[in-house]
XYZ file of C-alpha atoms in Angstrom:
375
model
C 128.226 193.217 92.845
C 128.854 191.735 96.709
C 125.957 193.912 97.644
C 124.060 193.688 95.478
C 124.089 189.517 96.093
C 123.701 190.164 99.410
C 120.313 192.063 99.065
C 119.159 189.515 96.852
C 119.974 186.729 99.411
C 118.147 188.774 102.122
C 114.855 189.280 99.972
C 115.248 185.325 98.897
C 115.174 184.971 102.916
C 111.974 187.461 103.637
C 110.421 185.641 100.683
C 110.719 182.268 101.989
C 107.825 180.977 104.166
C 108.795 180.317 107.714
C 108.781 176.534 108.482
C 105.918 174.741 110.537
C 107.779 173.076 113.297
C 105.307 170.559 115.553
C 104.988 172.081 119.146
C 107.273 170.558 121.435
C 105.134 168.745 124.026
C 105.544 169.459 127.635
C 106.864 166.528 129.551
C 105.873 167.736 132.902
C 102.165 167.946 131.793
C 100.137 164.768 132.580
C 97.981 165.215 129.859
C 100.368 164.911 127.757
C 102.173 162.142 128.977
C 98.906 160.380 128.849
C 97.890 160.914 125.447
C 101.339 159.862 124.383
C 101.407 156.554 126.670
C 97.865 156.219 124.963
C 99.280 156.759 121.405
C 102.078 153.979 121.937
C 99.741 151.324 123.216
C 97.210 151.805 120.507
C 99.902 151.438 118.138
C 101.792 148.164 119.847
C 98.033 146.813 120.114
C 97.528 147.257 116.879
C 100.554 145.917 115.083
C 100.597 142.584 117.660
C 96.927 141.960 116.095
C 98.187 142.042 112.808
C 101.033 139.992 113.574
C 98.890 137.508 115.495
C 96.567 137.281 112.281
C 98.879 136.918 110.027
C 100.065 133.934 111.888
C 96.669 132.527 112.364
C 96.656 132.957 108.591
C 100.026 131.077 107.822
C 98.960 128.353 110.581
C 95.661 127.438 108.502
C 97.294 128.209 104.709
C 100.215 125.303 105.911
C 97.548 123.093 107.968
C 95.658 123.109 104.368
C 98.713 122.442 102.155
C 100.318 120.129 104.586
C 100.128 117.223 102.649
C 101.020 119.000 99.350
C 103.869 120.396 101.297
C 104.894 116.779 102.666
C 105.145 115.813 99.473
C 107.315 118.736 98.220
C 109.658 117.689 100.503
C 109.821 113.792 99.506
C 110.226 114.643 96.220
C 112.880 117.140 97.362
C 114.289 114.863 99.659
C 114.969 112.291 96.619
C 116.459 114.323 94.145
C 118.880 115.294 96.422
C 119.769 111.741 96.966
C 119.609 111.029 93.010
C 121.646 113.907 92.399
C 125.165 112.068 92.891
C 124.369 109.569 90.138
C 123.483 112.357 87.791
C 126.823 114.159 89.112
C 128.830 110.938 88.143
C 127.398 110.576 85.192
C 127.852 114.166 83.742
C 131.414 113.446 84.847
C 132.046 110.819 82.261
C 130.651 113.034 79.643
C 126.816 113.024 79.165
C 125.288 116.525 79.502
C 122.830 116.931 82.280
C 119.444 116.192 80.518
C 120.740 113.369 79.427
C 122.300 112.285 82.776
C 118.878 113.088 84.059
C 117.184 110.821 81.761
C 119.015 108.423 82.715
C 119.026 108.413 86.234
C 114.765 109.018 85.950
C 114.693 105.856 83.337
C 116.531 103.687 85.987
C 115.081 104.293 88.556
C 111.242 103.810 86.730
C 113.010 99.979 85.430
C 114.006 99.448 89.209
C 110.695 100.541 89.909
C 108.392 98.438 87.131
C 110.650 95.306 87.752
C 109.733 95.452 91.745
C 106.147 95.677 90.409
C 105.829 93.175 88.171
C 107.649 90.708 90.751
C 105.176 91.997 93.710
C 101.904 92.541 92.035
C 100.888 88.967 90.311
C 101.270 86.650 93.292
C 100.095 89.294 95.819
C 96.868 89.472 94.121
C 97.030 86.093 93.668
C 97.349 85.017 96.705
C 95.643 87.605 98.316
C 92.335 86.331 96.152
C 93.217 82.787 97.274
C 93.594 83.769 100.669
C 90.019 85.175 101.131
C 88.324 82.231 99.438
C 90.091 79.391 101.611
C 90.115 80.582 104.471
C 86.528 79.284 105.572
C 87.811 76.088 105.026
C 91.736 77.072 107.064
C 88.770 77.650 109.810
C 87.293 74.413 109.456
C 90.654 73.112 110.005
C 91.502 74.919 112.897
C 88.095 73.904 114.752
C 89.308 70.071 114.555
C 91.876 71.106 117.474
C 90.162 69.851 120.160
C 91.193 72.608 122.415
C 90.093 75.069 120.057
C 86.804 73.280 119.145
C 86.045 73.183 123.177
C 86.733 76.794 123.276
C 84.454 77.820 119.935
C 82.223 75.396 120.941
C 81.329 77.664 123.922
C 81.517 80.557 122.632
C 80.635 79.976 118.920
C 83.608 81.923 117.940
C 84.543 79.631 114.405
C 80.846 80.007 113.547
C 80.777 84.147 113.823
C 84.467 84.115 111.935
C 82.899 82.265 108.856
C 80.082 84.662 108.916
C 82.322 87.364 108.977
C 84.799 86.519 106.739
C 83.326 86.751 103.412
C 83.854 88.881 100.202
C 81.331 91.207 100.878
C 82.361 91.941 104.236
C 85.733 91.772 103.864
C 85.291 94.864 101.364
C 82.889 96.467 103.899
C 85.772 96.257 106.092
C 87.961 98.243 103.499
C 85.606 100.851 103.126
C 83.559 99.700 99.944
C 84.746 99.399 96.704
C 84.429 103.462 96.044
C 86.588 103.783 99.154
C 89.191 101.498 97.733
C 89.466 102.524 94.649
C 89.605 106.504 96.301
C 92.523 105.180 98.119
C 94.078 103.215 95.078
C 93.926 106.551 93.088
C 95.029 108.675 95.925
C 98.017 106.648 95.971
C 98.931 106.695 92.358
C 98.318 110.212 92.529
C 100.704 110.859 95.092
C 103.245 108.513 93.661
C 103.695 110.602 90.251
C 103.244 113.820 92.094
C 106.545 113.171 93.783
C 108.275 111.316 90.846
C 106.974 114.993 88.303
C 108.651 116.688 91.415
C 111.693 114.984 91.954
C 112.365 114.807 88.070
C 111.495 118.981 87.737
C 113.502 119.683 90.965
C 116.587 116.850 89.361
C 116.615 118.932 85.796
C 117.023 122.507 87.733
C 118.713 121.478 90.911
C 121.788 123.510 89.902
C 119.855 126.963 89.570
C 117.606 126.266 92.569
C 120.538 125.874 94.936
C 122.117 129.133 93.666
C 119.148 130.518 93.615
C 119.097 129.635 98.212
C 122.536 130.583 98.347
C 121.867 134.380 96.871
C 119.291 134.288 99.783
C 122.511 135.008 102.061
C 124.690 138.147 102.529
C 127.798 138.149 100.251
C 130.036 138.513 103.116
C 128.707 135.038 104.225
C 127.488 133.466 100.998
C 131.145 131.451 100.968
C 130.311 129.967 103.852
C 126.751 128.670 103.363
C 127.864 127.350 99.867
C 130.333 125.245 101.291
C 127.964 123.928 104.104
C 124.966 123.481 102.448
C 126.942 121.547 99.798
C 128.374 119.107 102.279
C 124.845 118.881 103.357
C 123.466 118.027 99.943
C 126.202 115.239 100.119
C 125.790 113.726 103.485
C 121.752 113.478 102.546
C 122.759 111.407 99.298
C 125.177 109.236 101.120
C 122.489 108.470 103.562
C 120.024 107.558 101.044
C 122.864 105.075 99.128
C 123.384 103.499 102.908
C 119.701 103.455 103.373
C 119.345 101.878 99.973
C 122.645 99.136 100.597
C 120.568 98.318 103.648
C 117.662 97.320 101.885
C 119.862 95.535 99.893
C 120.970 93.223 102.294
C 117.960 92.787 104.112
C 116.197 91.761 100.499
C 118.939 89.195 99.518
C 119.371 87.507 102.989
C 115.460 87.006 103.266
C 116.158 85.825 99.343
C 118.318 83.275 100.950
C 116.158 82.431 103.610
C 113.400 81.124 101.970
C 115.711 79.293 99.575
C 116.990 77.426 102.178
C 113.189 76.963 103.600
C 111.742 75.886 100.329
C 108.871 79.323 100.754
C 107.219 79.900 97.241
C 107.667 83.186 96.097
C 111.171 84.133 97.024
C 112.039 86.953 94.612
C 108.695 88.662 95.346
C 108.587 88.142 99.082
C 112.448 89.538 99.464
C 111.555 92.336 96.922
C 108.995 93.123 99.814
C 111.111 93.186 102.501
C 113.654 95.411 100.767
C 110.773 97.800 99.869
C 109.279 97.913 103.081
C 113.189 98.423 105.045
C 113.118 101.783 103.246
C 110.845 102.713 105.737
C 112.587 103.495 109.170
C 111.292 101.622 112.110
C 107.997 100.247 110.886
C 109.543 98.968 107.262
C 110.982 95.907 108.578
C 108.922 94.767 111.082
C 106.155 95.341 108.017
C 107.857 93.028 105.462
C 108.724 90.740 108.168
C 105.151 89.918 109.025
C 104.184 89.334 105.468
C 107.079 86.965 104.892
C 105.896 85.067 108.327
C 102.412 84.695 107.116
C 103.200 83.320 103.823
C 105.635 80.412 105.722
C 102.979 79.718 108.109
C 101.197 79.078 104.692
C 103.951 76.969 103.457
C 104.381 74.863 106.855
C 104.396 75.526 110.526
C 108.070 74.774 110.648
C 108.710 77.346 108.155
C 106.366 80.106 109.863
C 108.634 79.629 113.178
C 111.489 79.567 111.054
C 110.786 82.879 109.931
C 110.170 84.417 113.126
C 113.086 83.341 114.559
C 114.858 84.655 111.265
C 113.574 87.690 111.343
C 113.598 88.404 115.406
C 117.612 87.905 115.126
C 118.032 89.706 111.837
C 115.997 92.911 112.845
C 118.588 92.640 116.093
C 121.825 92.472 113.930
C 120.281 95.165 111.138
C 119.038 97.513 114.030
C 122.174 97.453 116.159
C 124.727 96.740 113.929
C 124.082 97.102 110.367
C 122.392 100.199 110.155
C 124.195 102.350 112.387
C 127.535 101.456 111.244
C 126.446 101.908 107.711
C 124.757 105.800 108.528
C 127.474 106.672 110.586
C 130.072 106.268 107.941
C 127.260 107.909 105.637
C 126.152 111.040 107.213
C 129.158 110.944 110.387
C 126.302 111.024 113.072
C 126.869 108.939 116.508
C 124.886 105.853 116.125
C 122.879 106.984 119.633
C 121.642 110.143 117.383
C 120.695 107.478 114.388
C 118.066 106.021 117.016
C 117.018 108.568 118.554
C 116.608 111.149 115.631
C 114.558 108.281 114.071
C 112.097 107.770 116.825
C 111.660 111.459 117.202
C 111.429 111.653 113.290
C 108.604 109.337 113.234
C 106.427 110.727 115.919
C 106.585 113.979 114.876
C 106.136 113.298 110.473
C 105.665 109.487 110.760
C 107.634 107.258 108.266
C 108.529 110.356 106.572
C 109.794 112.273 109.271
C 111.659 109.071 110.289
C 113.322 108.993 106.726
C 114.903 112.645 106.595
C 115.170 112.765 110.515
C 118.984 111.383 110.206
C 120.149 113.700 107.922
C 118.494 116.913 109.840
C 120.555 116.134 112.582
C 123.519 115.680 110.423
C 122.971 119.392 108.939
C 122.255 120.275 112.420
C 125.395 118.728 113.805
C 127.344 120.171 110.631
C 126.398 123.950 111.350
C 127.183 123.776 115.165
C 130.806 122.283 113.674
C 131.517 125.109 111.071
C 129.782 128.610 112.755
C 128.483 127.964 116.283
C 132.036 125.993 117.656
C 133.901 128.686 115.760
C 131.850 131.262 117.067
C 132.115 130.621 120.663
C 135.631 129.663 120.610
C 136.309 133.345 119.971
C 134.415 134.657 122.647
């Protein structure tokens, strides 16, 4: 029986067709070294043009969605700030569409209220505004100074030409272009509150979702940073909000004190506008000047000396005292990662700037530190 396997292995062998090995190239012929040199560059050329397409391809598909994508990360931005009120209150029991409700209905009564306080004398005085002012003009050229000076140069004369309804809306880009930009606006607004709300209701799957984007060996690790992330960026959004706060109730108290018409709305302003990061305040401070000017000189200067020492003690001392205990950044980084925030995204980039480089600062902590310690 051995032999007779043995033969049958042997004929399996004959039977089996030899196999076609590729011909060993000769490396001491320069041909073909050549065509081999040639072969590799064709082949690096070839895959660096597809790689720089596809990046000219992502550069113009995120040029074109930039704004879509800016908006993403508002939205984004504020749900991860809302999220700790929706935490708290799933902690005392509600269940987290409910919590969510409730946090969303809040924040739209927060919202309406700031509207209905802002809206009615901004238009109207915005309305009266534009019709007296021909006659603020006529004022102003009874200063003999300034009549001497518009006398020459006819300046009062052109202004009262100029200023008119239907130049003023000219000026605004016509009444199609401000009603584009009125929609725009609105559209953008509920855009990012749809977002917010959608990313709110499945923020719990979406971030485990991220973290399964991780090897296991490491997926610990980004959990427990990218939660203390999540957290610094909604304490900084509760300090940013506490500043606003203050700066809305001292203004409040200002103009109390000055006897300025329109208190509530005109501090509702200011604490809408110090949301923004560097522009916000001086924003809301210029509005609040013009409408004491409008009162009485003494309470224009008032306000501008108000606001000139206020914007001092919020910008040195407020703010960075309340977003270092927030987020646990230096307050030299606060101004700094602001400024560069700002040039770089504008008031948006300025807003989520401070908690970047908190994340940033976080990571270097818990892997890089670690990491080079051990070296």
């Amino acid at each position: 029986m051995a032999a007779e396997d043995t033969a049958e292995q042997d004929e399996a062998k004959q039977a089996k067709p030899p196999v076609q090995r590729r011909p060993e190239v000769d490396p001491d012929n320069p041909d073909a070294r050549a065509a081999r040199r040639n072969r590799h560059v064709f082949v690096v050329g070839f895959l660096g043009g597809l790689g720089l397409m596809c990046a000219i391809i992502l550069t113009w598909a995120v040029r074109e969605t930039l704004s879509v994508l800016l908006l993403m990360l508002a939205a984004l931005f504020l749900a991860i700030g809302l999220h700790p009120a929706v935490t708290w209150l799933q902690r005392r029991g509600l269940p987290r569409g409910l919590a969510v409700a409730v946090v969303v209905l809040g924040v739209v009564l927060v919202g309406c209220g700031g509207l209905g306080a802002l809206a009615p004398p901004l238009i109207t005085q915005t309305g009266e505004l534009v019709t007296n002012l021909p006659g603020y003009l006529d004022e102003l050229n009874r200063n003999q100074q300034v009549a001497d000076f518009s006398e020459r140069y006819h300046l009062i004369d052109r202004l009262k030409e100029a200023v008119t309804s239907e130049n003023i809306t000219k000026a605004l880009g016509g009444a199609l272009g401000g009603v584009r930009a009125v929609f725009g606006a609105i559209f953008n607004v509920l855009t990012v509150f749809v977002l917010t709300i959608y990313f709110l209701a499945a923020w719990t799957r979406l971030k485990e979702g991220f973290y399964k984007l991780f090897p296991a060996s490491r997926r610990d690790t980004a959990r427990e940073i990218g939660d203390e992330i999540f957290e610094k960026i909604g304490a900084y959004l509760l300090g940013s909000l506490a500043i606003a706060f203050v700066a809305g109730v001292s203004t409040f108290v200002f103009l109390l004190i000055v006897g300025v018409s329109y208190a509530f709305a005109l501090a509702m302003v200011v604490a809408v506008c110090d949301l923004i990061p560097q522009i916000g305040a001086t924003l809301g401070a210029i509005v609040v000047v013009v409408a004491g000017f409008a009162h009485s000189p003494e309470a224009g200067i008032a306000a501008v000396i108000f606001f000139i020492l206020y914007q001092q003690l919020e910008n040195w001392v407020i703010a960075p005292r309340v977003l270092k205990r927030s987020v646990d950044v230096s307050d030299l980084a606060v101004i700094l990662s602001a400024l560069i925030g700002a040039v770089l995204l504008g008031a948006l980039g300025a807003l989520i700037a401070i908690p970047v480089v908190a994340a940033v600062q976080l990571t270097m902590r818990k892997i890089a530190m670690p990491h080079l310690d051990r070296i």
